[in-house]
XYZ file of C-alpha atoms in Angstrom:
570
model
C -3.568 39.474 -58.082
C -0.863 39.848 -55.126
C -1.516 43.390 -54.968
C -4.940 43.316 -54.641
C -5.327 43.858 -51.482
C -3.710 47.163 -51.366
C -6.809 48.293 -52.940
C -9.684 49.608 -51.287
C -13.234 49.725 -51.599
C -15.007 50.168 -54.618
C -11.782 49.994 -56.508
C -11.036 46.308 -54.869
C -14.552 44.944 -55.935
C -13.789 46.869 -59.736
C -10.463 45.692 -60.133
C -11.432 42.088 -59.097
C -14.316 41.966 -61.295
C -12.590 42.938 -64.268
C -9.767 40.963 -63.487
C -12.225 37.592 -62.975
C -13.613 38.591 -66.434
C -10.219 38.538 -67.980
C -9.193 35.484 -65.970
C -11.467 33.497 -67.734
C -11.429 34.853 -70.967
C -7.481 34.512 -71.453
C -5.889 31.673 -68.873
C -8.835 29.080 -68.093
C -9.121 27.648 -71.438
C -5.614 27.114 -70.975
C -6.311 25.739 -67.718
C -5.715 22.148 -68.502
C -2.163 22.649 -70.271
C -0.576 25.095 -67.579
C -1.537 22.521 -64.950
C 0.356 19.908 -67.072
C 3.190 22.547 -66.596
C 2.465 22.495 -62.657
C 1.571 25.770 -62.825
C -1.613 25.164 -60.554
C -0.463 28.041 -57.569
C -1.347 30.846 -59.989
C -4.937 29.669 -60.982
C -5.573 28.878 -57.283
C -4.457 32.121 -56.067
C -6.701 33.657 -58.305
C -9.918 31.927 -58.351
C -9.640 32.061 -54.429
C -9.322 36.213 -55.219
C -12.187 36.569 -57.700
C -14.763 34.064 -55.957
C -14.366 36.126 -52.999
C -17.961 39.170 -52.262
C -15.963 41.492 -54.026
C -15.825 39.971 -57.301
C -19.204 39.581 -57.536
C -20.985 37.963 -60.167
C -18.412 37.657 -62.622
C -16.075 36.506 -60.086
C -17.988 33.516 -58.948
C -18.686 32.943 -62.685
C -14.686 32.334 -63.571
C -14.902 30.185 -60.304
C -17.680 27.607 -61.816
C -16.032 27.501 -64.887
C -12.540 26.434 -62.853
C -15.066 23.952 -60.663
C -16.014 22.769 -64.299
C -12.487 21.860 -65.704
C -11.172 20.480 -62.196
C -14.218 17.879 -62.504
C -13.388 16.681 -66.030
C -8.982 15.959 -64.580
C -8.188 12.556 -64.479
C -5.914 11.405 -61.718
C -2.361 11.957 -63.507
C -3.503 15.612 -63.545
C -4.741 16.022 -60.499
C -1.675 14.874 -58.593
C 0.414 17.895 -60.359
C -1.973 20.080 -58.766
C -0.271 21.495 -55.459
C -1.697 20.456 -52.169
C -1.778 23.578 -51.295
C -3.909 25.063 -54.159
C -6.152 22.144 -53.605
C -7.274 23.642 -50.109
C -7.559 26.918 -52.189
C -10.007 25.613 -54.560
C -11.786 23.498 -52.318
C -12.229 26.799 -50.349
C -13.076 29.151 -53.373
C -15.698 26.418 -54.955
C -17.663 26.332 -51.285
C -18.573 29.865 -51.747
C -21.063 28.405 -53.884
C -22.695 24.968 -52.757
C -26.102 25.748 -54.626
C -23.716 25.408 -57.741
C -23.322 21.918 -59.558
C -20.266 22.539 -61.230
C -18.605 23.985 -57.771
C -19.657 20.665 -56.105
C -18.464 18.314 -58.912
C -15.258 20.050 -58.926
C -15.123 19.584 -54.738
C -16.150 15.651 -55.060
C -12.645 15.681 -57.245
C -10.868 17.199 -55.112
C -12.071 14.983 -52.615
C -11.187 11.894 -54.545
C -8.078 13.052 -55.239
C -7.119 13.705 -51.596
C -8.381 10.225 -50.405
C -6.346 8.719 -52.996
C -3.261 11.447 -51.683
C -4.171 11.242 -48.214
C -0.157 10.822 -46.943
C 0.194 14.705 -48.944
C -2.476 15.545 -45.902
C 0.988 15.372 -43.314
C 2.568 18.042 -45.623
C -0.417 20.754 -45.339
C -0.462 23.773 -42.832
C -3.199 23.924 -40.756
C -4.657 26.531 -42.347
C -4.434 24.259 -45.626
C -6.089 21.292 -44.073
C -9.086 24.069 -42.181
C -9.579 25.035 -46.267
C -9.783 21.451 -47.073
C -12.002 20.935 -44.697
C -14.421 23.796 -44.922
C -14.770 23.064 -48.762
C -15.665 19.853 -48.048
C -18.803 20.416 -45.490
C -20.570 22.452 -47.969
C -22.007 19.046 -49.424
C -21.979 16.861 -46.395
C -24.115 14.568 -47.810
C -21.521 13.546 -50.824
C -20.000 10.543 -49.790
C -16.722 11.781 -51.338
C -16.543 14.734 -49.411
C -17.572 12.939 -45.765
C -14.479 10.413 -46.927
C -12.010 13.217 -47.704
C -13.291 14.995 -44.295
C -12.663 12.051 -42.551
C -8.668 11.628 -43.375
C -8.396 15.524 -42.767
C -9.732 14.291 -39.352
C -7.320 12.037 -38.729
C -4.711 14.329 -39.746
C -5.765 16.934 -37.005
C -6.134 13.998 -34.515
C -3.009 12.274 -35.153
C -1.201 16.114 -34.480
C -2.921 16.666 -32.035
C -2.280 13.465 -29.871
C 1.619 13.744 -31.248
C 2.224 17.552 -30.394
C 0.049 17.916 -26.775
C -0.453 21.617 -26.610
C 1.862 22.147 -29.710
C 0.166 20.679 -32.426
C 0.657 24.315 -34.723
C -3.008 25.022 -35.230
C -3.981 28.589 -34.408
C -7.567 29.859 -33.699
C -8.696 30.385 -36.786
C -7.582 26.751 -37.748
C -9.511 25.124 -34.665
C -12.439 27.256 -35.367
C -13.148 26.202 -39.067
C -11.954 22.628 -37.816
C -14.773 22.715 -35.869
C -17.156 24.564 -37.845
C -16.623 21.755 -40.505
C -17.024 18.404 -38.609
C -20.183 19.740 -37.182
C -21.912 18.776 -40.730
C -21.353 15.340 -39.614
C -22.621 14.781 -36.215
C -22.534 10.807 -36.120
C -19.760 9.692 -37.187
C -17.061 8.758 -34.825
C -14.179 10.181 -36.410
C -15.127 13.594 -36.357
C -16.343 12.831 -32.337
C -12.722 12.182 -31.913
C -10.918 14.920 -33.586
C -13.380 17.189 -31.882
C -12.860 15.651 -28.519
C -9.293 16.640 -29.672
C -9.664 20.328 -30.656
C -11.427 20.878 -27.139
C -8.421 19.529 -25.274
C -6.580 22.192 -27.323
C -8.974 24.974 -26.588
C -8.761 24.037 -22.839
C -5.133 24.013 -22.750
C -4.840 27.369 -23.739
C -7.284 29.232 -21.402
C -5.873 30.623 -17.976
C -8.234 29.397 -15.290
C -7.314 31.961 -13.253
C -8.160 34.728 -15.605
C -11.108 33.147 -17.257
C -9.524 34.280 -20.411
C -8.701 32.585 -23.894
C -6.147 34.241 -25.835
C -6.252 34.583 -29.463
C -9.748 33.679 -30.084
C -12.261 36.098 -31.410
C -15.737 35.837 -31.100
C -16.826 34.226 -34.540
C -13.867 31.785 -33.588
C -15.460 31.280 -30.210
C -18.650 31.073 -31.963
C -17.867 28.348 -35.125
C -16.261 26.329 -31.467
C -19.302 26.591 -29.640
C -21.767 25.304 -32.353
C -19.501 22.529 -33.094
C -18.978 21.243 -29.649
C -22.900 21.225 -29.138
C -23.205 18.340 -31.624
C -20.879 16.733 -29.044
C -22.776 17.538 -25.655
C -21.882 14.068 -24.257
C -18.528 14.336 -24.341
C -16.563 15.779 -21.562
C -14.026 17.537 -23.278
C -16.826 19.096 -25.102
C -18.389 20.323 -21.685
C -14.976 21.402 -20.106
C -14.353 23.582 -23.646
C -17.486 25.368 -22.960
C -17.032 26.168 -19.909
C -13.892 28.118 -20.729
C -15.567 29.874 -23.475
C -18.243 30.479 -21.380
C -16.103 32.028 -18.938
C -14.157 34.166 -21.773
C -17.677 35.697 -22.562
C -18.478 36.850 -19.536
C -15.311 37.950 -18.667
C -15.772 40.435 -21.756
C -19.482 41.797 -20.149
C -19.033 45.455 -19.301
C -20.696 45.370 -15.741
C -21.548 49.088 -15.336
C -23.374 49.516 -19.079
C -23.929 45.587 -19.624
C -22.742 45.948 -22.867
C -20.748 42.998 -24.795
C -18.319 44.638 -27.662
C -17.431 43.127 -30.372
C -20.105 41.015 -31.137
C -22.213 40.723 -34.277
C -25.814 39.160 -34.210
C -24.817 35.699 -35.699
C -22.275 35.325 -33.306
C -24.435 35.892 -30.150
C -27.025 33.463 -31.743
C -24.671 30.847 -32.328
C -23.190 31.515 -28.759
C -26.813 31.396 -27.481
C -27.753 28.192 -28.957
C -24.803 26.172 -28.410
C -24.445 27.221 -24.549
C -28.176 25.725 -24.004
C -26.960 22.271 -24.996
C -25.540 22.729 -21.426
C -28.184 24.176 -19.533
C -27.096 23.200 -16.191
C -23.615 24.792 -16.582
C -23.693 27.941 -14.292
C -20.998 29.547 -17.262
C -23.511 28.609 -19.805
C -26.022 30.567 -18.113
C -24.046 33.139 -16.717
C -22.802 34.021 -20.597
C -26.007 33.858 -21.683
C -27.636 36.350 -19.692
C -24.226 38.591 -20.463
C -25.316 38.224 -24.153
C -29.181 39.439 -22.932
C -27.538 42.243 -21.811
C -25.837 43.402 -25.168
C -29.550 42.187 -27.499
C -31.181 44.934 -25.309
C -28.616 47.626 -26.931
C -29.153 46.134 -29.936
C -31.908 46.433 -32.561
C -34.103 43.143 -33.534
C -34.568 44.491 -37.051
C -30.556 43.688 -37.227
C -30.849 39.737 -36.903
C -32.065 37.978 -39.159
C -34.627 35.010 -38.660
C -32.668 32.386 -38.102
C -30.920 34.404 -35.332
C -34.082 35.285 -33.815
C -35.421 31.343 -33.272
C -31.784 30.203 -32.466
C -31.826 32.891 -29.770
C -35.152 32.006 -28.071
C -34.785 27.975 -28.542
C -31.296 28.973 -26.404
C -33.078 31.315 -24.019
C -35.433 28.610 -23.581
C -33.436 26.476 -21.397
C -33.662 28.892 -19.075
C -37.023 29.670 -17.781
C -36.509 30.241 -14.652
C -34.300 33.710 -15.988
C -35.718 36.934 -15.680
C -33.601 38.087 -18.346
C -34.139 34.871 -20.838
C -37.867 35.627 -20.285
C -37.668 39.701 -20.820
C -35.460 38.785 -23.831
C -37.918 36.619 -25.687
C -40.920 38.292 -24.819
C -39.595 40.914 -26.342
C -38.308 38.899 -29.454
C -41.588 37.822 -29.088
C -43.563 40.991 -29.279
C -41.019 41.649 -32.578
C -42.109 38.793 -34.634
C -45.957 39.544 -33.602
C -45.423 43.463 -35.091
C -43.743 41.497 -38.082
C -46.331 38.676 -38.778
C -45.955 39.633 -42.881
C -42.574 38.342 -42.420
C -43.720 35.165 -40.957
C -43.344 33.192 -44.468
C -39.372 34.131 -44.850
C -38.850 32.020 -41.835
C -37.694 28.337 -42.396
C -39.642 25.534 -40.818
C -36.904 24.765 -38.336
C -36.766 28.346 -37.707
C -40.864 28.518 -36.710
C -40.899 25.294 -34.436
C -37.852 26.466 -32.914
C -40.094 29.924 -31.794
C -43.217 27.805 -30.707
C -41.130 25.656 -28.630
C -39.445 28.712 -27.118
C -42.550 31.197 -26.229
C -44.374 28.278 -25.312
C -42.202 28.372 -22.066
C -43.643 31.754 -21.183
C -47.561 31.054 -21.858
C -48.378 33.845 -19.584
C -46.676 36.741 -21.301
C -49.888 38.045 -23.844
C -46.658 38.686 -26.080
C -45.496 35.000 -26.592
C -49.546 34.017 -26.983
C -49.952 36.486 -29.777
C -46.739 35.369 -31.329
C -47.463 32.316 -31.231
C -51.301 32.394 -32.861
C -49.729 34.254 -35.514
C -47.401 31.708 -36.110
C -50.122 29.141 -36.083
C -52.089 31.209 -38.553
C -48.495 30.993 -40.938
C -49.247 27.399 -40.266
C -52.347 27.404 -41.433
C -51.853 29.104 -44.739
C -49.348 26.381 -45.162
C -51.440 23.664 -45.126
C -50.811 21.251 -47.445
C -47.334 21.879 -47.571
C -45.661 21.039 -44.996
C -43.410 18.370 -46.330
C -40.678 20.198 -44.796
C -40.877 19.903 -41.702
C -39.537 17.008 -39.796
C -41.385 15.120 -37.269
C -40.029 16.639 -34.484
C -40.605 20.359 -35.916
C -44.603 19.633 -36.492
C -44.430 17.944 -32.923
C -43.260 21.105 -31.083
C -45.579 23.161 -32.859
C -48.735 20.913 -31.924
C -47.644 21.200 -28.146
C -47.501 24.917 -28.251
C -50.535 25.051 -30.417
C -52.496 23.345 -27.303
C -51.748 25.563 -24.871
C -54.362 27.682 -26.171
C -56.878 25.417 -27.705
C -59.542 28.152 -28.102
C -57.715 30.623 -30.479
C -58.660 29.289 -33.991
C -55.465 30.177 -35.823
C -54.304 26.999 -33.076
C -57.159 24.589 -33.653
C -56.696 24.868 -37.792
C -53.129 24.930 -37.683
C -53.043 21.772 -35.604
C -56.000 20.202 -37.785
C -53.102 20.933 -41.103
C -50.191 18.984 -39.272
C -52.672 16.274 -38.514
C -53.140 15.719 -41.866
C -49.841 15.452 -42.621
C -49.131 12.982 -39.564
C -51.742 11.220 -41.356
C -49.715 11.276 -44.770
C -46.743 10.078 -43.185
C -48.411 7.124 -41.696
C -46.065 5.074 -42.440
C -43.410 6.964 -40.901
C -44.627 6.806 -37.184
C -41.492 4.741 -36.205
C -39.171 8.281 -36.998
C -41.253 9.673 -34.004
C -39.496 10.447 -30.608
C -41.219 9.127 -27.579
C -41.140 12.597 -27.109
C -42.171 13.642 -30.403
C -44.801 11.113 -29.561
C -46.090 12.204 -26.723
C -46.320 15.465 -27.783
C -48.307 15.027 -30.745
C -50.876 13.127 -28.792
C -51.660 15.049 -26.054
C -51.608 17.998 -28.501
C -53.661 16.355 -30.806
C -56.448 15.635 -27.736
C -57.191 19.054 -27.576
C -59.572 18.675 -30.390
C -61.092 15.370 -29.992
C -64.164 16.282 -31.750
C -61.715 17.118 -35.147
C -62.078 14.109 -37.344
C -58.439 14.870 -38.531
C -56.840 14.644 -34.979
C -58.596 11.730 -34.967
C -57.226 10.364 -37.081
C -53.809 11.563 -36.725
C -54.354 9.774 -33.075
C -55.126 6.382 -34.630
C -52.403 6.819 -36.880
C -49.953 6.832 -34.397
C -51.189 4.416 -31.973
C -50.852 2.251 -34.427
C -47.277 3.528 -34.562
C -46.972 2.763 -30.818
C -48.330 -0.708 -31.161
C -45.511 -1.211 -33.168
C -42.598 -0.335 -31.071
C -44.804 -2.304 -28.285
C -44.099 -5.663 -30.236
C -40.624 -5.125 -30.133
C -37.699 -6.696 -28.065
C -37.463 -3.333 -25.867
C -40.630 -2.272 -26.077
C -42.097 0.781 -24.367
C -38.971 0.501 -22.100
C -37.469 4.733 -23.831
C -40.421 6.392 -22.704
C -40.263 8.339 -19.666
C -42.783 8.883 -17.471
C -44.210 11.532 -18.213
C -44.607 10.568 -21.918
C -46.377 6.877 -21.429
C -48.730 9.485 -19.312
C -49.336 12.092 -21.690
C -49.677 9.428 -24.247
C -52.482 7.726 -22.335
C -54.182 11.075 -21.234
C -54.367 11.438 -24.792
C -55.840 8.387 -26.162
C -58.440 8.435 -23.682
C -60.142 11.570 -25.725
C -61.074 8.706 -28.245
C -62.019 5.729 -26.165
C -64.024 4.474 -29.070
C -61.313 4.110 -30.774
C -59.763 0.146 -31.363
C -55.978 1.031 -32.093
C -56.128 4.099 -28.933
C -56.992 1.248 -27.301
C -55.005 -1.426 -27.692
C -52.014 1.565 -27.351
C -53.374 2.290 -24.130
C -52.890 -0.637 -23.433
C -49.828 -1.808 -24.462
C -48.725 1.421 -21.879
C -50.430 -0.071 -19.188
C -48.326 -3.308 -20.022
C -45.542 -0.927 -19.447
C -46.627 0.307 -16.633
C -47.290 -2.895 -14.771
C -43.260 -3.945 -15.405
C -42.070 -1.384 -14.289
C -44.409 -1.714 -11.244
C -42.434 -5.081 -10.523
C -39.251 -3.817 -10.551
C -37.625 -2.749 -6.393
C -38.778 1.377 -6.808
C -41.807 0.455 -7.776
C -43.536 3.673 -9.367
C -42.020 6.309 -7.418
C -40.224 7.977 -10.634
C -43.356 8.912 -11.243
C -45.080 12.264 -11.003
C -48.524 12.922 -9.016
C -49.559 14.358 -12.032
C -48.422 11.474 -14.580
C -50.152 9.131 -12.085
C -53.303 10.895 -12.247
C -53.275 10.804 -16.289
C -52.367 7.674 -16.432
C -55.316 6.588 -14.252
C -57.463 8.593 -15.888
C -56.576 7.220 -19.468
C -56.753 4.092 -18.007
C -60.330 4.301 -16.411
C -61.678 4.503 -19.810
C -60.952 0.799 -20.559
C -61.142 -0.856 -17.411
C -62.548 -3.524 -19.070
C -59.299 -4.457 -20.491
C -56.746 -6.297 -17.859
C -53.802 -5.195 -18.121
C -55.501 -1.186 -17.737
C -57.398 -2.814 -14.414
C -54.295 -4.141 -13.285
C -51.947 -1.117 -14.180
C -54.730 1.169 -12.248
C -54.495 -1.153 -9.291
C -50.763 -0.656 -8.918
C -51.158 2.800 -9.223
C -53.848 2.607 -6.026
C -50.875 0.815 -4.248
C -48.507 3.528 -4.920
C -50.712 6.001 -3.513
C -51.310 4.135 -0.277
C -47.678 4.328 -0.196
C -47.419 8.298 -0.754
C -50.401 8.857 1.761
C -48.354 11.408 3.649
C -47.621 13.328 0.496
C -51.087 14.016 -0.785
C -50.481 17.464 -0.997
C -48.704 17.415 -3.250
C -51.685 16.387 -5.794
C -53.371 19.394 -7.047
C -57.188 19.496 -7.224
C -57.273 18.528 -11.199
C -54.856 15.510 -10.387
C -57.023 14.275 -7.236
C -60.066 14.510 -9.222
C -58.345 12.190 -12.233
C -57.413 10.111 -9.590
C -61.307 9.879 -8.120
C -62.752 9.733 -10.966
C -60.560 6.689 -12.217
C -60.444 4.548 -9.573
C-alpha cells in the first residue's frame, strides 16, 4: 500500500479497489489474531488507503467490515492497538457516518481513548486532528463528545505550555477547529478554541495582513468554527486576521480571488457575518462578491447558495451583497424544479436573506416560489425547527397578496399548531416573528389559531420569575400589533396584556421608554387600543402618551402610518 501513491489516476482508484477487495478477503478475518501480535500499523495504513474516493465501493466496504471487528475488541485488545493507528481508523471509519458499523467501531475507539487518555500526550498533532475529526462525525454519541473532550484538553494543555510553539501546523488547527464546532456548548471545546485562535493570531504579521501557511479550506474549517464562538474575543481578533489575509489575496485590477473553491467562499461568507460590524468581515466579503461574479452559480451547490445569501445578508446596506443575491436570487427563481433538493435550513436561510431586498422583483419571485415549495410541503414539515418556519412566515408577509405566501404560511400554521406544546422552544424573536407574520391573514382560521396557540405560549413565560423581561422592543411591539388582528380572541388577550404589564415596568424604571422606537410605540398603542377595557393596556397606553409629550420636538420622526396608530389609539 506504501507505493500507492506513485500511481495515478485511473490506475490509483483500480489498484486500490482491487487491493480493498483482497484486503478483506485474505487479512481481516485474521484481523483479530494479528492485532494480538500488535500488528495493528499495517491494517490501519490500509483501511485509511482503501476507504479513501478512490477505492470506491469496495474500499469503503473492507472499511465497515474493519469498523465491525474493532466494535466486537474488548479492552485487552484494544490497548495493543497503536495510538497512532487509532487516529487512522477513527479517520478512515468517518468517511462514512451514515454507516452503523463505522460508528460502533468509532464509539470503541472512543472508549478506548477515554480509558487511555494519558497515550493522548504521546500523539502528533496530526494524530490527535484524526482523532478528533473521527469523532465529530456522530456528535451526538456521548462516547465520542467524551473522547473529543480529552483530545481538547490535550490541545489546550499544549497550547497554554508551548505559547506560540505548541507543534500544531495549519492543517492540525484547521481540523481542530472544524471538529469542536459539532459541539457548540460545551465549555471545553470554548476553551481549546479560544486557544487555537491565540495560535492563529500569533502567527499573522499585522503589518502585512498576511497568515502564512494557511490555505483557504484551512482558513475556511477556522472561520466556521470560530463563528460558534462569536462572543469570545479571541474568536473576533482570529477573524479579523483571516479577514485581512482574504482581502489581501483580492486581485484589485480584475477583482478576482484565486484559489478558491465554492464551499470555501460559502463557509468564508457565513462565518464572517457572525461579525457583521467588523470592517475586515465586510471588506472580505465583498472581495469574495467579486470572485462569485466570475464564477458560475450552477457550480455551488445548495447549501452554498443559502449560506452565501444568509452571510450577504448582514450586509444590506452593500451594493455588492445586494447585486450578489439578487442575482443568486434570480438563479434559484430560473431553477424553481430544484427547489425540493434544498434542505429546510437551506430554504429559511434564502427567505431570511432576499427578504432584506423586498424591492428587487428578483428576491419577490424567489421568494413566492419558495413559498409555493412550502406549500407542496404541507404536512410535512416536521423538519424544520422553530426558528426555520419563523423566518419563513416573516418573509412570507412581506407580500401578503401573492397566494403561494398566504397558503404557505396557512401550512406552517398548522404545524405551529401541532407543536403546541412546544411554544416555550420559541425565540422572543422567533416569537415575534411568527405573530406579526401570522396577522397578515387574520381572516385564516389556521393563523388563528396558530395565534392563540402561542399566546398561550407567551402567557406562560409571563408567569415566570423573569418574565417578559428578553424581549426587546421591538418584539413585545410586533407581538402586540399582532394580537390585535384577533381582539376577540381570550388568550390574544390576556397576552396582550401580560405585554402591557411589561411595558408599564419598564416605564418605571429612570429611561423611561426612550429605547423605544416611534414605530414600536405606535404598535404597541395600537394593539393596545383594542382592549382598553383591560387596566394594565389603559395604563401601558397612558405611559406611552407621557413619552410622547416628552419627544414633542421629535415628531417628525413618526411617519404618517405611525401617527395615525398613535391617533387612532389614544
Amino acid at each position: 500500500m506504501k507505493y500507492s501513491k506513485r500511481l495515478r489516476m485511473p490506475d490509483q482508484a483500480t489498484f486500490l479497489q482491487e487491493a480493498a477487495s483482497n484486503f478483506e478477503r485474505k487479512f481481516v478475518k485474521r484481523m483479530k489474531e494479528d492485532i494480538g501480535a500488535r500488528q495493528s500499523w499495517g491494517y490501519a495504513t490500509t483501511c485509511n488507503a482503501v476507504s479513501r474516493e478512490a477505492g470506491g465501493r469496495d474500499g469503503m466496504e473492507a472499511c465497515r467490515v474493519v469498523a465491525a471487528q474493532i466494535s466486537q475488541f474488548d479492552l485487552a485488545l484494544m490497548k495493543k492497538i497503536e495510538p497512532r493507528a487509532l487516529s487512522l481508523f477513527a479517520s478512515s471509519f468517518g468517511r462514512d457516518p451514515l454507516s452503523t458499523r463505522c460508528r460502533n467501531g468509532t464509539i470503541r475507539i472512543a472508549q478506548s481513548c477515554h480509558d487511555r487518555s494519558g497515550a493522548l500526550e504521546h500523539l502528533s498533532g496530526q494524530d490527535l486532528s484524526l482523532l478528533a475529526n473521527g469523532f465529530s462525525k456522530w456528535p451526538q454519541e456521548a462516547d465520542c463528545r467524551q473522547a473529543a473532550v480529552a483530545v481538547a484538553g490535550e490541545v489546550r494543555r499544549r497550547a497554554d505550555r508551548d505559547v506560540g510553539r505548541s507543534g500544531f501546523v495549519p492543517r492540525d488547527l484547521s481540523s481542530f477547529a472544524n471538529a469542536f464546532s459539532k459541539w457548540p456548548q460545551e465549555a471545553n471545546f470554548r476553551d481549546a478554541i479560544v486557544a487555537i485562535a491565540g495560535e492563529v493570531v500569533r502567527r499573522a504579521d499585522r503589518q502585512t495582513a498576511r497568515l502564512p501557511g494557511f490555505n483557504p479550506q484551512e482558513m475556511a474549517n477556522l472561520v466556521n468554527g470560530f463563528s460558534k464562538w462569536p462572543q469570545e474575543a479571541a474568536s473576533r481578533d482570529a477573524i479579523v486576521a483571516i479577514a485581512g489575509d482574504v482581502s489581501r489575496r483580492a486581485d484589485r485590477h480584475t477583482a478576482r480571488l484565486p484559489g478558491f473553491n465554492p464551499q470555501e467562499m460559502a463557509n468564508l461568507v457565513n462565518g464572517f457575518s457572525k461579525w457583521p460590524e467588523v470592517a475586515e468581515c465586510r471588506h472580505a466579503t465583498v472581495a469574495i462578491v467579486g470572485e462569485i461574479r466570475h464564477r458560475r452559480l450552477l457550480d455551488f451547490t445548495q447549501q452554498e447558495l443559502a449560506n452565501l445569501v444568509n452571510g450577504f445578508s448582514k450586509w444590506p446596506e452593500a451594493a455588492e451583497c445586494r447585486q450578489a443575491t439578487v442575482a443568486i436570487a434570480g438563479h434559484v427563481f430560473r431553477r424553481v424544479h430544484k427547489l425540493s433538493e434544498f434542505a429546510p435550513q437551506g430554504l429559511a436561510n434564502l427567505v431570511n436573506g432576499f427578504g432584506k431586498w423586498p424591492e428587487a422583483s428578483e428576491c419577490r419571485q424567489a421568494i413566492v416560489a419558495i413559498a409555493g415549495e412550502i406549500r407542496g410541503r404541507a404536512g410535512r414539515l416536521s423538519g424544520f425547527t422553530q426558528q426555520h418556519l419563523s423566518n419563513l412566515v416573516n418573509a412570507f408577509s412581506k407580500w401578503p397578496e401573492a397566494s403561494n405566501c398566504r397558503d404557505a404560511t396557512v401550512a406552517i400554521a398548522n404545524e405551529v399548531r401541532c407543536r403546541a406544546g412546544g411554544q416555550s422552544d420559541f425565540t422572543p424573536q422567533g416569537l415575534a416573528n411568527l405573530v406579526n407574520g401570522l396577522s397578515k391573514w387574520p381572516e385564516r382560521a389556521q393563523c388563528r389559531q396558530a395565534a392563540v396557540a402561542l399566546g398561550v405560549g407567551l402567557l406562560g413565560r409571563a408567569d415566570r420569575a423573569d418574565g417578559l423581561s428578553g424581549f426587546t422592543q421591538q418584539e413585545l411591539a410586533n407581538l402586540a400589533n399582532g394580537f390585535s388582528k384577533w381582539s376577540d380572541g381570550t388568550d390574544c388577550r390576556d397576552a396582550t396584556v401580560a405585554i402591557a404589564g411589561e411595558v408599564l415596568s419598564r416605564a418605571d424604571r429612570a429611561d423611561g421608554l426612550s429605547d423605544f422606537t416611534s414605530q414600536g410605540l405606535a404598535n404597541l398603542v395600537n394593539g393596545f387600543s383594542k382592549w382598553l377595557d383591560g387596566t394594565h393596556c389603559r395604563d401601558a397606553t397612558v405611559a406611552i402618551a407621557g413619552e410622547m409629550l416628552r419627544r414633542a420636538d421629535q415628531l417628525s420622526e413618526f411617519t404618517p402610518q405611525d401617527m395615525a396608530n398613535l391617533s387612532n389609539g389614544f
